[in-house]
Amino acid sequence: MSTSPVQTIDAQKLYENALISIQLGIEDFEESERASGNKARTLSSVRNLFAGMLLLFKYKIAASVNDPADAYAIIFNHPTIVPESDGNGGIKWVPDGKFKKTTIDILGIEQRFKGFGINVDWSVIKQLQDCRNHLEHLHPKHTYGEVSGFVAELFPVLSDFISNELGLVPSDVLGSAWDTMLAHKDFYNAKLDECADSWELASVPSGAEFYLSDCRCKMCSSELLMAAQEDLDLNISVEHNEDQFRYRCVNCGYADLIAPELLHAIYVTNYQDSRDGSEPTLEHCYQCNHDTFLILEQKCAWCDAELEYNACEMCGQALTQEEQINGGLCSADEYSREKFMRED
Ligand SMILES: [Zn+2]
Ligand SMILES: [Zn+2]
Ligand SMILES: [Zn+2]
């Protein structure tokens, strides 16, 4: 009778591979910046960086137990055990046949972290994952601006994880990759601030200001969009010249109208498909003529127009734009009132 050998995992190997992957990712990143959007390098950068981060997480999990066999057990997925007929009216429990030996994915890491009390900001990790998936599935030519934001956001995640969870000094661990990321993050955040400041002179409609940070360059998907200096010099504004006022992308130099990007951001954030029977969330605004009136908030997301009468004086029901002509009554109560007056 033979027993299968106990499988083990070398945590140190995971650590080394994590660092190699992150360093390669930063080299790719520098190369893609130099070649201004080298597609292959951009994708390779984000893949390597994301994989490196996950390897570092797996290293932490594996290093949390003393026995290398335990480390193996918690890093690899386990087959699902499913019941099958034993052919005699009974059942037997067997591993699911389709099972392939793989290491745990991001969901598995999240579960293990919970179990071992390891902390990271999962909302940021999920954002990074979305960005990576986005780059994988879309034509990378139009998204290379995103890698810049990716690296800037990854930096604090790695930095905190290495200091707080591994108890190491991030600059020692990552070497020159650390310096590159730190410089990039500072540069990137400074540019983000500059972009935000530039719009203060552009008279963006008050409701829409909130959505500036959701706008992306049409050419490269970067979020680094500035108010176009030429348009500021012309003294035009987004509020009054929405078919003229442009953004200029700091990342790739492309310029285009900002209003459609803002309207798109408002739509994406607030639109709810009402075909499933739920209440529609957006409608045409009587003030500014955009489809940006938030029905439930009773306020326009573009021009900030609000209702004069918010609730029906009779029944308390929330009023719509359409019902404003009733002077404070809902349609049903207005109808009863008119009927009563006619009968009088
Ligand atoms: Zn761009
Ligand atoms: Zn409006
Ligand atoms: Zn009413």
mmCIF file of C-alpha atoms and ligand atoms in Angstrom:
data_model
loop_
_atom_site.group_PDB
_atom_site.id
_atom_site.type_symbol
_atom_site.label_atom_id
_atom_site.label_comp_id
_atom_site.label_asym_id
_atom_site.label_seq_id
_atom_site.Cartn_x
_atom_site.Cartn_y
_atom_site.Cartn_z
ATOM 1 C CA MET A 1 0.000 0.000 0.000
ATOM 2 C CA SER A 2 1.395 3.360 -0.965
ATOM 3 C CA THR A 3 0.640 6.666 0.665
ATOM 4 C CA SER A 4 0.908 9.763 -1.455
ATOM 5 C CA PRO A 5 3.693 12.058 -0.281
ATOM 6 C CA VAL A 6 2.615 15.034 1.785
ATOM 7 C CA GLN A 7 2.633 18.125 -0.388
ATOM 8 C CA THR A 8 4.268 21.214 1.028
ATOM 9 C CA ILE A 9 4.808 24.768 -0.053
ATOM 10 C CA ASP A 10 7.844 26.959 0.430
ATOM 11 C CA ALA A 11 6.549 30.314 1.623
ATOM 12 C CA GLN A 12 9.884 31.973 0.905
ATOM 13 C CA LYS A 13 9.535 31.030 -2.768
ATOM 14 C CA LEU A 14 6.170 32.832 -2.929
ATOM 15 C CA TYR A 15 7.786 35.909 -1.429
ATOM 16 C CA GLU A 16 10.623 35.915 -3.972
ATOM 17 C CA ASN A 17 8.225 35.416 -6.863
ATOM 18 C CA ALA A 18 6.035 38.251 -5.588
ATOM 19 C CA LEU A 19 8.963 40.665 -5.572
ATOM 20 C CA ILE A 20 10.135 39.587 -9.031
ATOM 21 C CA SER A 21 6.626 40.066 -10.393
ATOM 22 C CA ILE A 22 6.269 43.550 -8.873
ATOM 23 C CA GLN A 23 9.701 44.615 -10.117
ATOM 24 C CA LEU A 24 8.896 43.366 -13.635
ATOM 25 C CA GLY A 25 5.580 45.191 -13.470
ATOM 26 C CA ILE A 26 7.328 48.455 -12.615
ATOM 27 C CA GLU A 27 9.875 47.957 -15.419
ATOM 28 C CA ASP A 28 6.995 47.413 -17.847
ATOM 29 C CA PHE A 29 5.281 50.476 -16.461
ATOM 30 C CA GLU A 30 8.347 52.672 -16.992
ATOM 31 C CA GLU A 31 8.722 51.301 -20.509
ATOM 32 C CA SER A 32 5.056 51.925 -21.354
ATOM 33 C CA GLU A 33 5.390 55.511 -20.079
ATOM 34 C CA ARG A 34 8.529 56.045 -22.164
ATOM 35 C CA ALA A 35 6.967 54.611 -25.287
ATOM 36 C CA SER A 36 3.808 56.605 -24.522
ATOM 37 C CA GLY A 37 1.321 53.807 -24.471
ATOM 38 C CA ASN A 38 3.156 50.712 -25.658
ATOM 39 C CA LYS A 39 0.114 48.405 -25.544
ATOM 40 C CA ALA A 40 1.896 45.161 -24.775
ATOM 41 C CA ARG A 41 3.945 46.756 -22.011
ATOM 42 C CA THR A 42 0.912 48.402 -20.429
ATOM 43 C CA LEU A 43 -0.985 45.151 -20.209
ATOM 44 C CA SER A 44 2.075 43.266 -19.034
ATOM 45 C CA SER A 45 2.676 45.892 -16.352
ATOM 46 C CA VAL A 46 -0.796 45.648 -14.881
ATOM 47 C CA ARG A 47 -0.761 41.834 -15.062
ATOM 48 C CA ASN A 48 2.599 41.580 -13.321
ATOM 49 C CA LEU A 49 1.772 44.123 -10.639
ATOM 50 C CA PHE A 50 -1.569 42.558 -9.829
ATOM 51 C CA ALA A 51 -0.104 39.046 -9.793
ATOM 52 C CA GLY A 52 2.773 40.257 -7.607
ATOM 53 C CA MET A 53 0.382 41.769 -5.101
ATOM 54 C CA LEU A 54 -1.631 38.523 -4.909
ATOM 55 C CA LEU A 55 1.579 36.488 -4.479
ATOM 56 C CA LEU A 56 2.579 38.736 -1.601
ATOM 57 C CA PHE A 57 -0.829 38.103 -0.039
ATOM 58 C CA LYS A 58 -0.422 34.352 -0.502
ATOM 59 C CA TYR A 59 3.033 34.515 1.036
ATOM 60 C CA LYS A 60 1.527 36.141 4.125
ATOM 61 C CA ILE A 61 -1.088 33.392 4.378
ATOM 62 C CA ALA A 62 1.476 30.620 3.915
ATOM 63 C CA ALA A 63 3.844 32.249 6.421
ATOM 64 C CA SER A 64 1.069 32.399 9.023
ATOM 65 C CA VAL A 65 1.374 28.655 9.742
ATOM 66 C CA ASN A 66 4.414 26.692 10.956
ATOM 67 C CA ASP A 67 3.973 23.466 8.994
ATOM 68 C CA PRO A 68 4.748 23.650 5.230
ATOM 69 C CA ALA A 69 2.059 20.985 4.688
ATOM 70 C CA ASP A 70 -0.510 23.274 6.332
ATOM 71 C CA ALA A 71 0.774 26.121 4.177
ATOM 72 C CA TYR A 72 0.118 24.000 1.101
ATOM 73 C CA ALA A 73 -3.354 23.102 2.327
ATOM 74 C CA ILE A 74 -4.428 26.722 2.771
ATOM 75 C CA ILE A 75 -2.917 28.091 -0.439
ATOM 76 C CA PHE A 76 -4.507 25.536 -2.757
ATOM 77 C CA ASN A 77 -8.174 25.114 -3.528
ATOM 78 C CA HIS A 78 -9.816 21.946 -2.331
ATOM 79 C CA PRO A 79 -12.012 19.817 -4.540
ATOM 80 C CA THR A 80 -15.746 20.001 -3.959
ATOM 81 C CA ILE A 81 -16.995 16.682 -2.618
ATOM 82 C CA VAL A 82 -20.243 15.705 -4.313
ATOM 83 C CA PRO A 83 -22.626 12.755 -3.714
ATOM 84 C CA GLU A 84 -22.967 10.096 -6.406
ATOM 85 C CA SER A 85 -25.038 6.959 -6.619
ATOM 86 C CA ASP A 86 -23.149 3.836 -5.501
ATOM 87 C CA GLY A 87 -25.307 1.744 -7.840
ATOM 88 C CA ASN A 88 -26.983 -0.092 -4.953
ATOM 89 C CA GLY A 89 -29.438 2.525 -3.785
ATOM 90 C CA GLY A 90 -26.874 4.224 -1.596
ATOM 91 C CA ILE A 91 -24.531 7.144 -2.093
ATOM 92 C CA LYS A 92 -20.813 7.670 -2.171
ATOM 93 C CA TRP A 93 -19.003 10.987 -1.730
ATOM 94 C CA VAL A 94 -16.453 11.706 -4.454
ATOM 95 C CA PRO A 95 -14.327 14.717 -5.436
ATOM 96 C CA ASP A 96 -15.842 16.697 -8.295
ATOM 97 C CA GLY A 97 -14.227 15.243 -11.445
ATOM 98 C CA LYS A 98 -13.640 18.579 -13.138
ATOM 99 C CA PHE A 99 -11.392 19.740 -10.324
ATOM 100 C CA LYS A 100 -7.979 21.049 -11.286
ATOM 101 C CA LYS A 101 -5.343 21.816 -8.674
ATOM 102 C CA THR A 102 -5.141 25.603 -8.525
ATOM 103 C CA THR A 103 -4.072 28.131 -5.940
ATOM 104 C CA ILE A 104 -6.743 30.219 -4.292
ATOM 105 C CA ASP A 105 -8.049 33.247 -6.170
ATOM 106 C CA ILE A 106 -8.854 36.683 -4.863
ATOM 107 C CA LEU A 107 -12.043 35.467 -3.165
ATOM 108 C CA GLY A 108 -10.110 32.652 -1.485
ATOM 109 C CA ILE A 109 -7.486 35.128 -0.295
ATOM 110 C CA GLU A 110 -10.201 37.344 1.165
ATOM 111 C CA GLN A 111 -11.649 34.366 3.079
ATOM 112 C CA ARG A 112 -8.239 33.304 4.413
ATOM 113 C CA PHE A 113 -7.395 36.871 5.429
ATOM 114 C CA LYS A 114 -10.602 36.981 7.428
ATOM 115 C CA GLY A 115 -9.775 33.681 9.069
ATOM 116 C CA PHE A 116 -6.241 34.747 9.948
ATOM 117 C CA GLY A 117 -7.010 38.357 10.926
ATOM 118 C CA ILE A 118 -4.974 39.901 8.075
ATOM 119 C CA ASN A 119 -6.141 43.338 6.991
ATOM 120 C CA VAL A 120 -6.152 45.069 3.614
ATOM 121 C CA ASP A 121 -8.547 47.567 2.067
ATOM 122 C CA TRP A 122 -10.615 45.268 -0.123
ATOM 123 C CA SER A 123 -12.483 48.102 -1.800
ATOM 124 C CA VAL A 124 -9.198 49.294 -3.319
ATOM 125 C CA ILE A 125 -8.173 45.751 -4.287
ATOM 126 C CA LYS A 126 -11.512 45.286 -6.084
ATOM 127 C CA GLN A 127 -10.944 48.564 -7.952
ATOM 128 C CA LEU A 128 -7.512 47.378 -9.031
ATOM 129 C CA GLN A 129 -9.027 44.085 -10.122
ATOM 130 C CA ASP A 130 -11.672 45.924 -12.173
ATOM 131 C CA CYS A 131 -8.979 47.988 -13.823
ATOM 132 C CA ARG A 132 -6.969 44.887 -14.691
ATOM 133 C CA ASN A 133 -10.040 43.118 -16.107
ATOM 134 C CA HIS A 134 -10.915 46.224 -18.065
ATOM 135 C CA LEU A 135 -7.473 46.318 -19.644
ATOM 136 C CA GLU A 136 -7.617 42.591 -20.387
ATOM 137 C CA HIS A 137 -10.926 42.778 -22.184
ATOM 138 C CA LEU A 138 -10.899 46.097 -23.958
ATOM 139 C CA HIS A 139 -8.648 47.274 -26.679
ATOM 140 C CA PRO A 140 -5.619 48.334 -24.633
ATOM 141 C CA LYS A 141 -4.845 51.150 -27.056
ATOM 142 C CA HIS A 142 -7.683 53.164 -25.589
ATOM 143 C CA THR A 143 -7.004 52.400 -21.967
ATOM 144 C CA TYR A 144 -3.303 52.855 -21.422
ATOM 145 C CA GLY A 145 -4.056 56.023 -19.440
ATOM 146 C CA GLU A 146 -5.536 53.777 -16.762
ATOM 147 C CA VAL A 147 -2.258 52.109 -15.856
ATOM 148 C CA SER A 148 -1.054 55.387 -14.420
ATOM 149 C CA GLY A 149 -3.964 55.505 -11.971
ATOM 150 C CA PHE A 150 -3.500 51.801 -11.264
ATOM 151 C CA VAL A 151 0.103 52.244 -10.145
ATOM 152 C CA ALA A 152 -0.779 55.314 -8.062
ATOM 153 C CA GLU A 153 -3.508 53.387 -6.254
ATOM 154 C CA LEU A 154 -1.489 50.215 -5.820
ATOM 155 C CA PHE A 155 1.309 52.063 -4.053
ATOM 156 C CA PRO A 156 -0.411 52.711 -0.696
ATOM 157 C CA VAL A 157 -1.839 49.168 -0.715
ATOM 158 C CA LEU A 158 1.614 47.591 -1.038
ATOM 159 C CA SER A 159 3.182 50.096 1.285
ATOM 160 C CA ASP A 160 0.664 49.495 4.098
ATOM 161 C CA PHE A 161 0.681 45.747 3.618
ATOM 162 C CA ILE A 162 4.456 45.443 3.726
ATOM 163 C CA SER A 163 4.747 47.679 6.824
ATOM 164 C CA ASN A 164 1.689 46.565 8.791
ATOM 165 C CA GLU A 165 1.258 42.911 7.892
ATOM 166 C CA LEU A 166 4.783 41.813 6.982
ATOM 167 C CA GLY A 167 6.498 44.123 9.482
ATOM 168 C CA LEU A 168 9.131 45.074 6.895
ATOM 169 C CA VAL A 169 10.379 48.342 5.419
ATOM 170 C CA PRO A 170 8.754 48.786 1.980
ATOM 171 C CA SER A 171 11.728 50.575 0.411
ATOM 172 C CA ASP A 172 14.039 47.714 1.503
ATOM 173 C CA VAL A 173 11.672 45.104 0.151
ATOM 174 C CA LEU A 174 10.949 46.691 -3.228
ATOM 175 C CA GLY A 175 14.205 48.533 -3.923
ATOM 176 C CA SER A 176 14.152 50.720 -7.014
ATOM 177 C CA ALA A 177 10.553 49.708 -7.807
ATOM 178 C CA TRP A 178 9.615 51.484 -4.582
ATOM 179 C CA ASP A 179 11.320 54.721 -5.637
ATOM 180 C CA THR A 180 9.611 54.653 -9.013
ATOM 181 C CA MET A 181 6.190 54.048 -7.476
ATOM 182 C CA LEU A 182 6.635 56.702 -4.808
ATOM 183 C CA ALA A 183 7.725 59.321 -7.342
ATOM 184 C CA HIS A 184 4.890 58.338 -9.649
ATOM 185 C CA LYS A 185 2.270 58.472 -6.907
ATOM 186 C CA ASP A 186 3.397 61.947 -5.834
ATOM 187 C CA PHE A 187 3.460 63.118 -9.436
ATOM 188 C CA TYR A 188 0.074 61.575 -10.132
ATOM 189 C CA ASN A 189 -1.635 63.014 -7.063
ATOM 190 C CA ALA A 190 -0.160 66.445 -7.763
ATOM 191 C CA LYS A 191 -1.565 66.235 -11.310
ATOM 192 C CA LEU A 192 -4.958 65.155 -9.963
ATOM 193 C CA ASP A 193 -5.000 68.250 -7.732
ATOM 194 C CA GLU A 194 -3.970 70.482 -10.626
ATOM 195 C CA CYS A 195 -6.770 69.036 -12.748
ATOM 196 C CA ALA A 196 -9.344 69.619 -10.003
ATOM 197 C CA ASP A 197 -8.139 73.216 -9.547
ATOM 198 C CA SER A 198 -8.304 73.985 -13.264
ATOM 199 C CA TRP A 199 -12.063 73.349 -13.351
ATOM 200 C CA GLU A 200 -12.726 75.943 -10.683
ATOM 201 C CA LEU A 201 -12.292 78.634 -13.317
ATOM 202 C CA ALA A 202 -14.498 76.894 -15.869
ATOM 203 C CA SER A 203 -17.924 77.427 -14.239
ATOM 204 C CA VAL A 204 -18.998 73.817 -14.281
ATOM 205 C CA PRO A 205 -22.733 73.643 -13.424
ATOM 206 C CA SER A 206 -22.929 73.250 -9.648
ATOM 207 C CA GLY A 207 -24.622 69.853 -9.663
ATOM 208 C CA ALA A 208 -22.208 68.425 -12.228
ATOM 209 C CA GLU A 209 -18.979 69.352 -10.411
ATOM 210 C CA PHE A 210 -19.296 66.219 -8.326
ATOM 211 C CA TYR A 211 -19.011 64.080 -11.492
ATOM 212 C CA LEU A 212 -15.757 65.594 -12.807
ATOM 213 C CA SER A 213 -13.749 62.876 -11.085
ATOM 214 C CA ASP A 214 -15.728 60.201 -12.969
ATOM 215 C CA CYS A 215 -14.849 61.627 -16.400
ATOM 216 C CA ARG A 216 -12.283 59.804 -18.525
ATOM 217 C CA CYS A 217 -10.275 60.722 -21.611
ATOM 218 C CA LYS A 218 -11.982 59.387 -24.715
ATOM 219 C CA MET A 219 -8.648 58.441 -26.217
ATOM 220 C CA CYS A 220 -6.725 56.801 -23.360
ATOM 221 C CA SER A 221 -9.211 56.515 -20.423
ATOM 222 C CA SER A 222 -7.027 58.593 -18.117
ATOM 223 C CA GLU A 223 -8.761 60.478 -15.320
ATOM 224 C CA LEU A 224 -6.206 63.302 -15.557
ATOM 225 C CA LEU A 225 -8.391 65.817 -17.379
ATOM 226 C CA MET A 226 -7.767 69.541 -17.184
ATOM 227 C CA ALA A 227 -9.957 72.416 -18.278
ATOM 228 C CA ALA A 228 -8.538 73.349 -21.712
ATOM 229 C CA GLN A 229 -6.416 76.468 -21.301
ATOM 230 C CA GLU A 230 -7.489 77.791 -24.743
ATOM 231 C CA ASP A 231 -11.115 77.760 -23.628
ATOM 232 C CA LEU A 232 -10.341 79.376 -20.277
ATOM 233 C CA ASP A 233 -8.494 82.093 -22.227
ATOM 234 C CA LEU A 234 -11.607 82.647 -24.344
ATOM 235 C CA ASN A 235 -13.517 83.258 -21.126
ATOM 236 C CA ILE A 236 -16.145 80.706 -22.015
ATOM 237 C CA SER A 237 -17.690 78.370 -19.424
ATOM 238 C CA VAL A 238 -19.028 74.849 -19.273
ATOM 239 C CA GLU A 239 -22.309 76.231 -17.950
ATOM 240 C CA HIS A 240 -22.950 78.522 -20.916
ATOM 241 C CA ASN A 241 -20.840 76.958 -23.662
ATOM 242 C CA GLU A 242 -21.221 73.239 -23.195
ATOM 243 C CA ASP A 243 -20.913 72.615 -26.941
ATOM 244 C CA GLN A 244 -17.548 74.408 -26.968
ATOM 245 C CA PHE A 245 -15.740 73.889 -23.687
ATOM 246 C CA ARG A 246 -13.137 71.133 -23.846
ATOM 247 C CA TYR A 247 -10.969 69.105 -21.509
ATOM 248 C CA ARG A 248 -7.344 68.428 -22.282
ATOM 249 C CA CYS A 249 -5.914 65.048 -21.234
ATOM 250 C CA VAL A 250 -2.692 65.433 -19.242
ATOM 251 C CA ASN A 251 -1.718 61.890 -20.141
ATOM 252 C CA CYS A 252 -2.080 61.868 -23.938
ATOM 253 C CA GLY A 253 -2.831 65.470 -24.920
ATOM 254 C CA TYR A 254 -6.175 64.685 -26.548
ATOM 255 C CA ALA A 255 -8.865 67.380 -26.225
ATOM 256 C CA ASP A 256 -12.635 66.994 -26.494
ATOM 257 C CA LEU A 257 -15.873 68.363 -25.055
ATOM 258 C CA ILE A 258 -16.308 67.844 -21.310
ATOM 259 C CA ALA A 259 -20.130 68.136 -21.180
ATOM 260 C CA PRO A 260 -20.826 64.744 -22.845
ATOM 261 C CA GLU A 261 -18.411 63.086 -20.395
ATOM 262 C CA LEU A 262 -20.160 64.729 -17.440
ATOM 263 C CA LEU A 263 -23.611 63.796 -18.734
ATOM 264 C CA HIS A 264 -22.437 60.241 -19.305
ATOM 265 C CA ALA A 265 -21.054 60.063 -15.747
ATOM 266 C CA ILE A 266 -24.359 61.366 -14.339
ATOM 267 C CA TYR A 267 -26.246 58.799 -16.390
ATOM 268 C CA VAL A 268 -24.028 55.873 -15.412
ATOM 269 C CA THR A 269 -24.183 56.775 -11.721
ATOM 270 C CA ASN A 270 -27.912 57.412 -11.511
ATOM 271 C CA TYR A 271 -29.724 55.614 -14.271
ATOM 272 C CA GLN A 272 -31.820 52.667 -13.338
ATOM 273 C CA ASP A 273 -33.501 50.592 -15.984
ATOM 274 C CA SER A 274 -37.200 50.811 -15.120
ATOM 275 C CA ARG A 275 -38.297 48.015 -17.477
ATOM 276 C CA ASP A 276 -38.134 45.603 -14.532
ATOM 277 C CA GLY A 277 -40.928 47.548 -12.848
ATOM 278 C CA SER A 278 -38.799 49.648 -10.528
ATOM 279 C CA GLU A 279 -39.246 53.404 -10.462
ATOM 280 C CA PRO A 280 -37.263 55.391 -13.026
ATOM 281 C CA THR A 281 -34.544 57.476 -11.382
ATOM 282 C CA LEU A 282 -33.824 60.171 -13.995
ATOM 283 C CA GLU A 283 -36.001 62.404 -16.126
ATOM 284 C CA HIS A 284 -35.790 65.474 -18.310
ATOM 285 C CA CYS A 285 -35.044 68.667 -16.339
ATOM 286 C CA TYR A 286 -37.474 71.539 -17.014
ATOM 287 C CA GLN A 287 -34.736 74.075 -16.170
ATOM 288 C CA CYS A 288 -31.666 72.994 -18.140
ATOM 289 C CA ASN A 289 -33.183 70.590 -20.684
ATOM 290 C CA HIS A 290 -30.848 67.698 -19.905
ATOM 291 C CA ASP A 291 -32.026 64.243 -18.897
ATOM 292 C CA THR A 292 -30.473 64.773 -15.503
ATOM 293 C CA PHE A 293 -33.328 65.385 -13.065
ATOM 294 C CA LEU A 294 -33.021 62.973 -10.121
ATOM 295 C CA ILE A 295 -36.635 62.085 -9.426
ATOM 296 C CA LEU A 296 -36.172 60.703 -5.911
ATOM 297 C CA GLU A 297 -33.775 63.442 -4.782
ATOM 298 C CA GLN A 298 -36.099 66.043 -6.394
ATOM 299 C CA LYS A 299 -33.024 67.793 -7.710
ATOM 300 C CA CYS A 300 -31.161 68.162 -11.009
ATOM 301 C CA ALA A 301 -27.704 66.592 -11.128
ATOM 302 C CA TRP A 302 -26.610 69.079 -13.794
ATOM 303 C CA CYS A 303 -28.018 72.498 -12.824
ATOM 304 C CA ASP A 304 -29.034 71.826 -9.205
ATOM 305 C CA ALA A 305 -32.613 72.942 -9.954
ATOM 306 C CA GLU A 306 -34.914 72.060 -7.061
ATOM 307 C CA LEU A 307 -38.680 71.897 -6.700
ATOM 308 C CA GLU A 308 -40.688 74.728 -5.256
ATOM 309 C CA TYR A 309 -43.128 72.268 -3.667
ATOM 310 C CA ASN A 310 -41.600 69.029 -2.404
ATOM 311 C CA ALA A 311 -44.562 67.284 -0.791
ATOM 312 C CA CYS A 312 -48.332 67.341 -1.261
ATOM 313 C CA GLU A 313 -50.077 69.521 1.295
ATOM 314 C CA MET A 314 -52.972 67.074 1.541
ATOM 315 C CA CYS A 315 -51.427 63.612 1.556
ATOM 316 C CA GLY A 316 -47.711 64.286 2.051
ATOM 317 C CA GLN A 317 -46.690 62.371 -1.063
ATOM 318 C CA ALA A 318 -43.445 63.497 -2.776
ATOM 319 C CA LEU A 319 -44.206 65.749 -5.740
ATOM 320 C CA THR A 320 -42.771 65.659 -9.257
ATOM 321 C CA GLN A 321 -41.682 68.448 -11.615
ATOM 322 C CA GLU A 322 -44.945 67.969 -13.494
ATOM 323 C CA GLU A 323 -47.041 68.525 -10.370
ATOM 324 C CA GLN A 324 -45.485 71.914 -9.555
ATOM 325 C CA ILE A 325 -48.250 73.768 -11.449
ATOM 326 C CA ASN A 326 -50.737 72.495 -8.845
ATOM 327 C CA GLY A 327 -49.189 74.836 -6.289
ATOM 328 C CA GLY A 328 -48.408 72.161 -3.705
ATOM 329 C CA LEU A 329 -50.836 69.348 -4.425
ATOM 330 C CA CYS A 330 -50.291 65.943 -5.974
ATOM 331 C CA SER A 331 -52.181 65.151 -9.184
ATOM 332 C CA ALA A 332 -54.811 63.069 -7.379
ATOM 333 C CA ASP A 333 -55.565 65.744 -4.781
ATOM 334 C CA GLU A 334 -55.535 68.451 -7.436
ATOM 335 C CA TYR A 335 -58.083 66.406 -9.389
ATOM 336 C CA SER A 336 -60.352 66.068 -6.317
ATOM 337 C CA ARG A 337 -60.039 69.772 -5.605
ATOM 338 C CA GLU A 338 -61.033 70.713 -9.166
ATOM 339 C CA LYS A 339 -63.929 68.290 -9.085
ATOM 340 C CA PHE A 340 -65.101 69.714 -5.775
ATOM 341 C CA MET A 341 -64.910 73.271 -7.163
ATOM 342 C CA ARG A 342 -66.890 72.287 -10.267
ATOM 343 C CA GLU A 343 -69.610 70.708 -8.149
ATOM 344 C CA ASP A 344 -69.736 73.728 -5.886
HETATM 345 ZN ZN ZN B 1 -5.860 60.768 -22.838
HETATM 346 ZN ZN ZN B 2 -31.296 70.830 -14.706
HETATM 347 ZN ZN ZN B 3 -51.760 64.446 -2.353
#
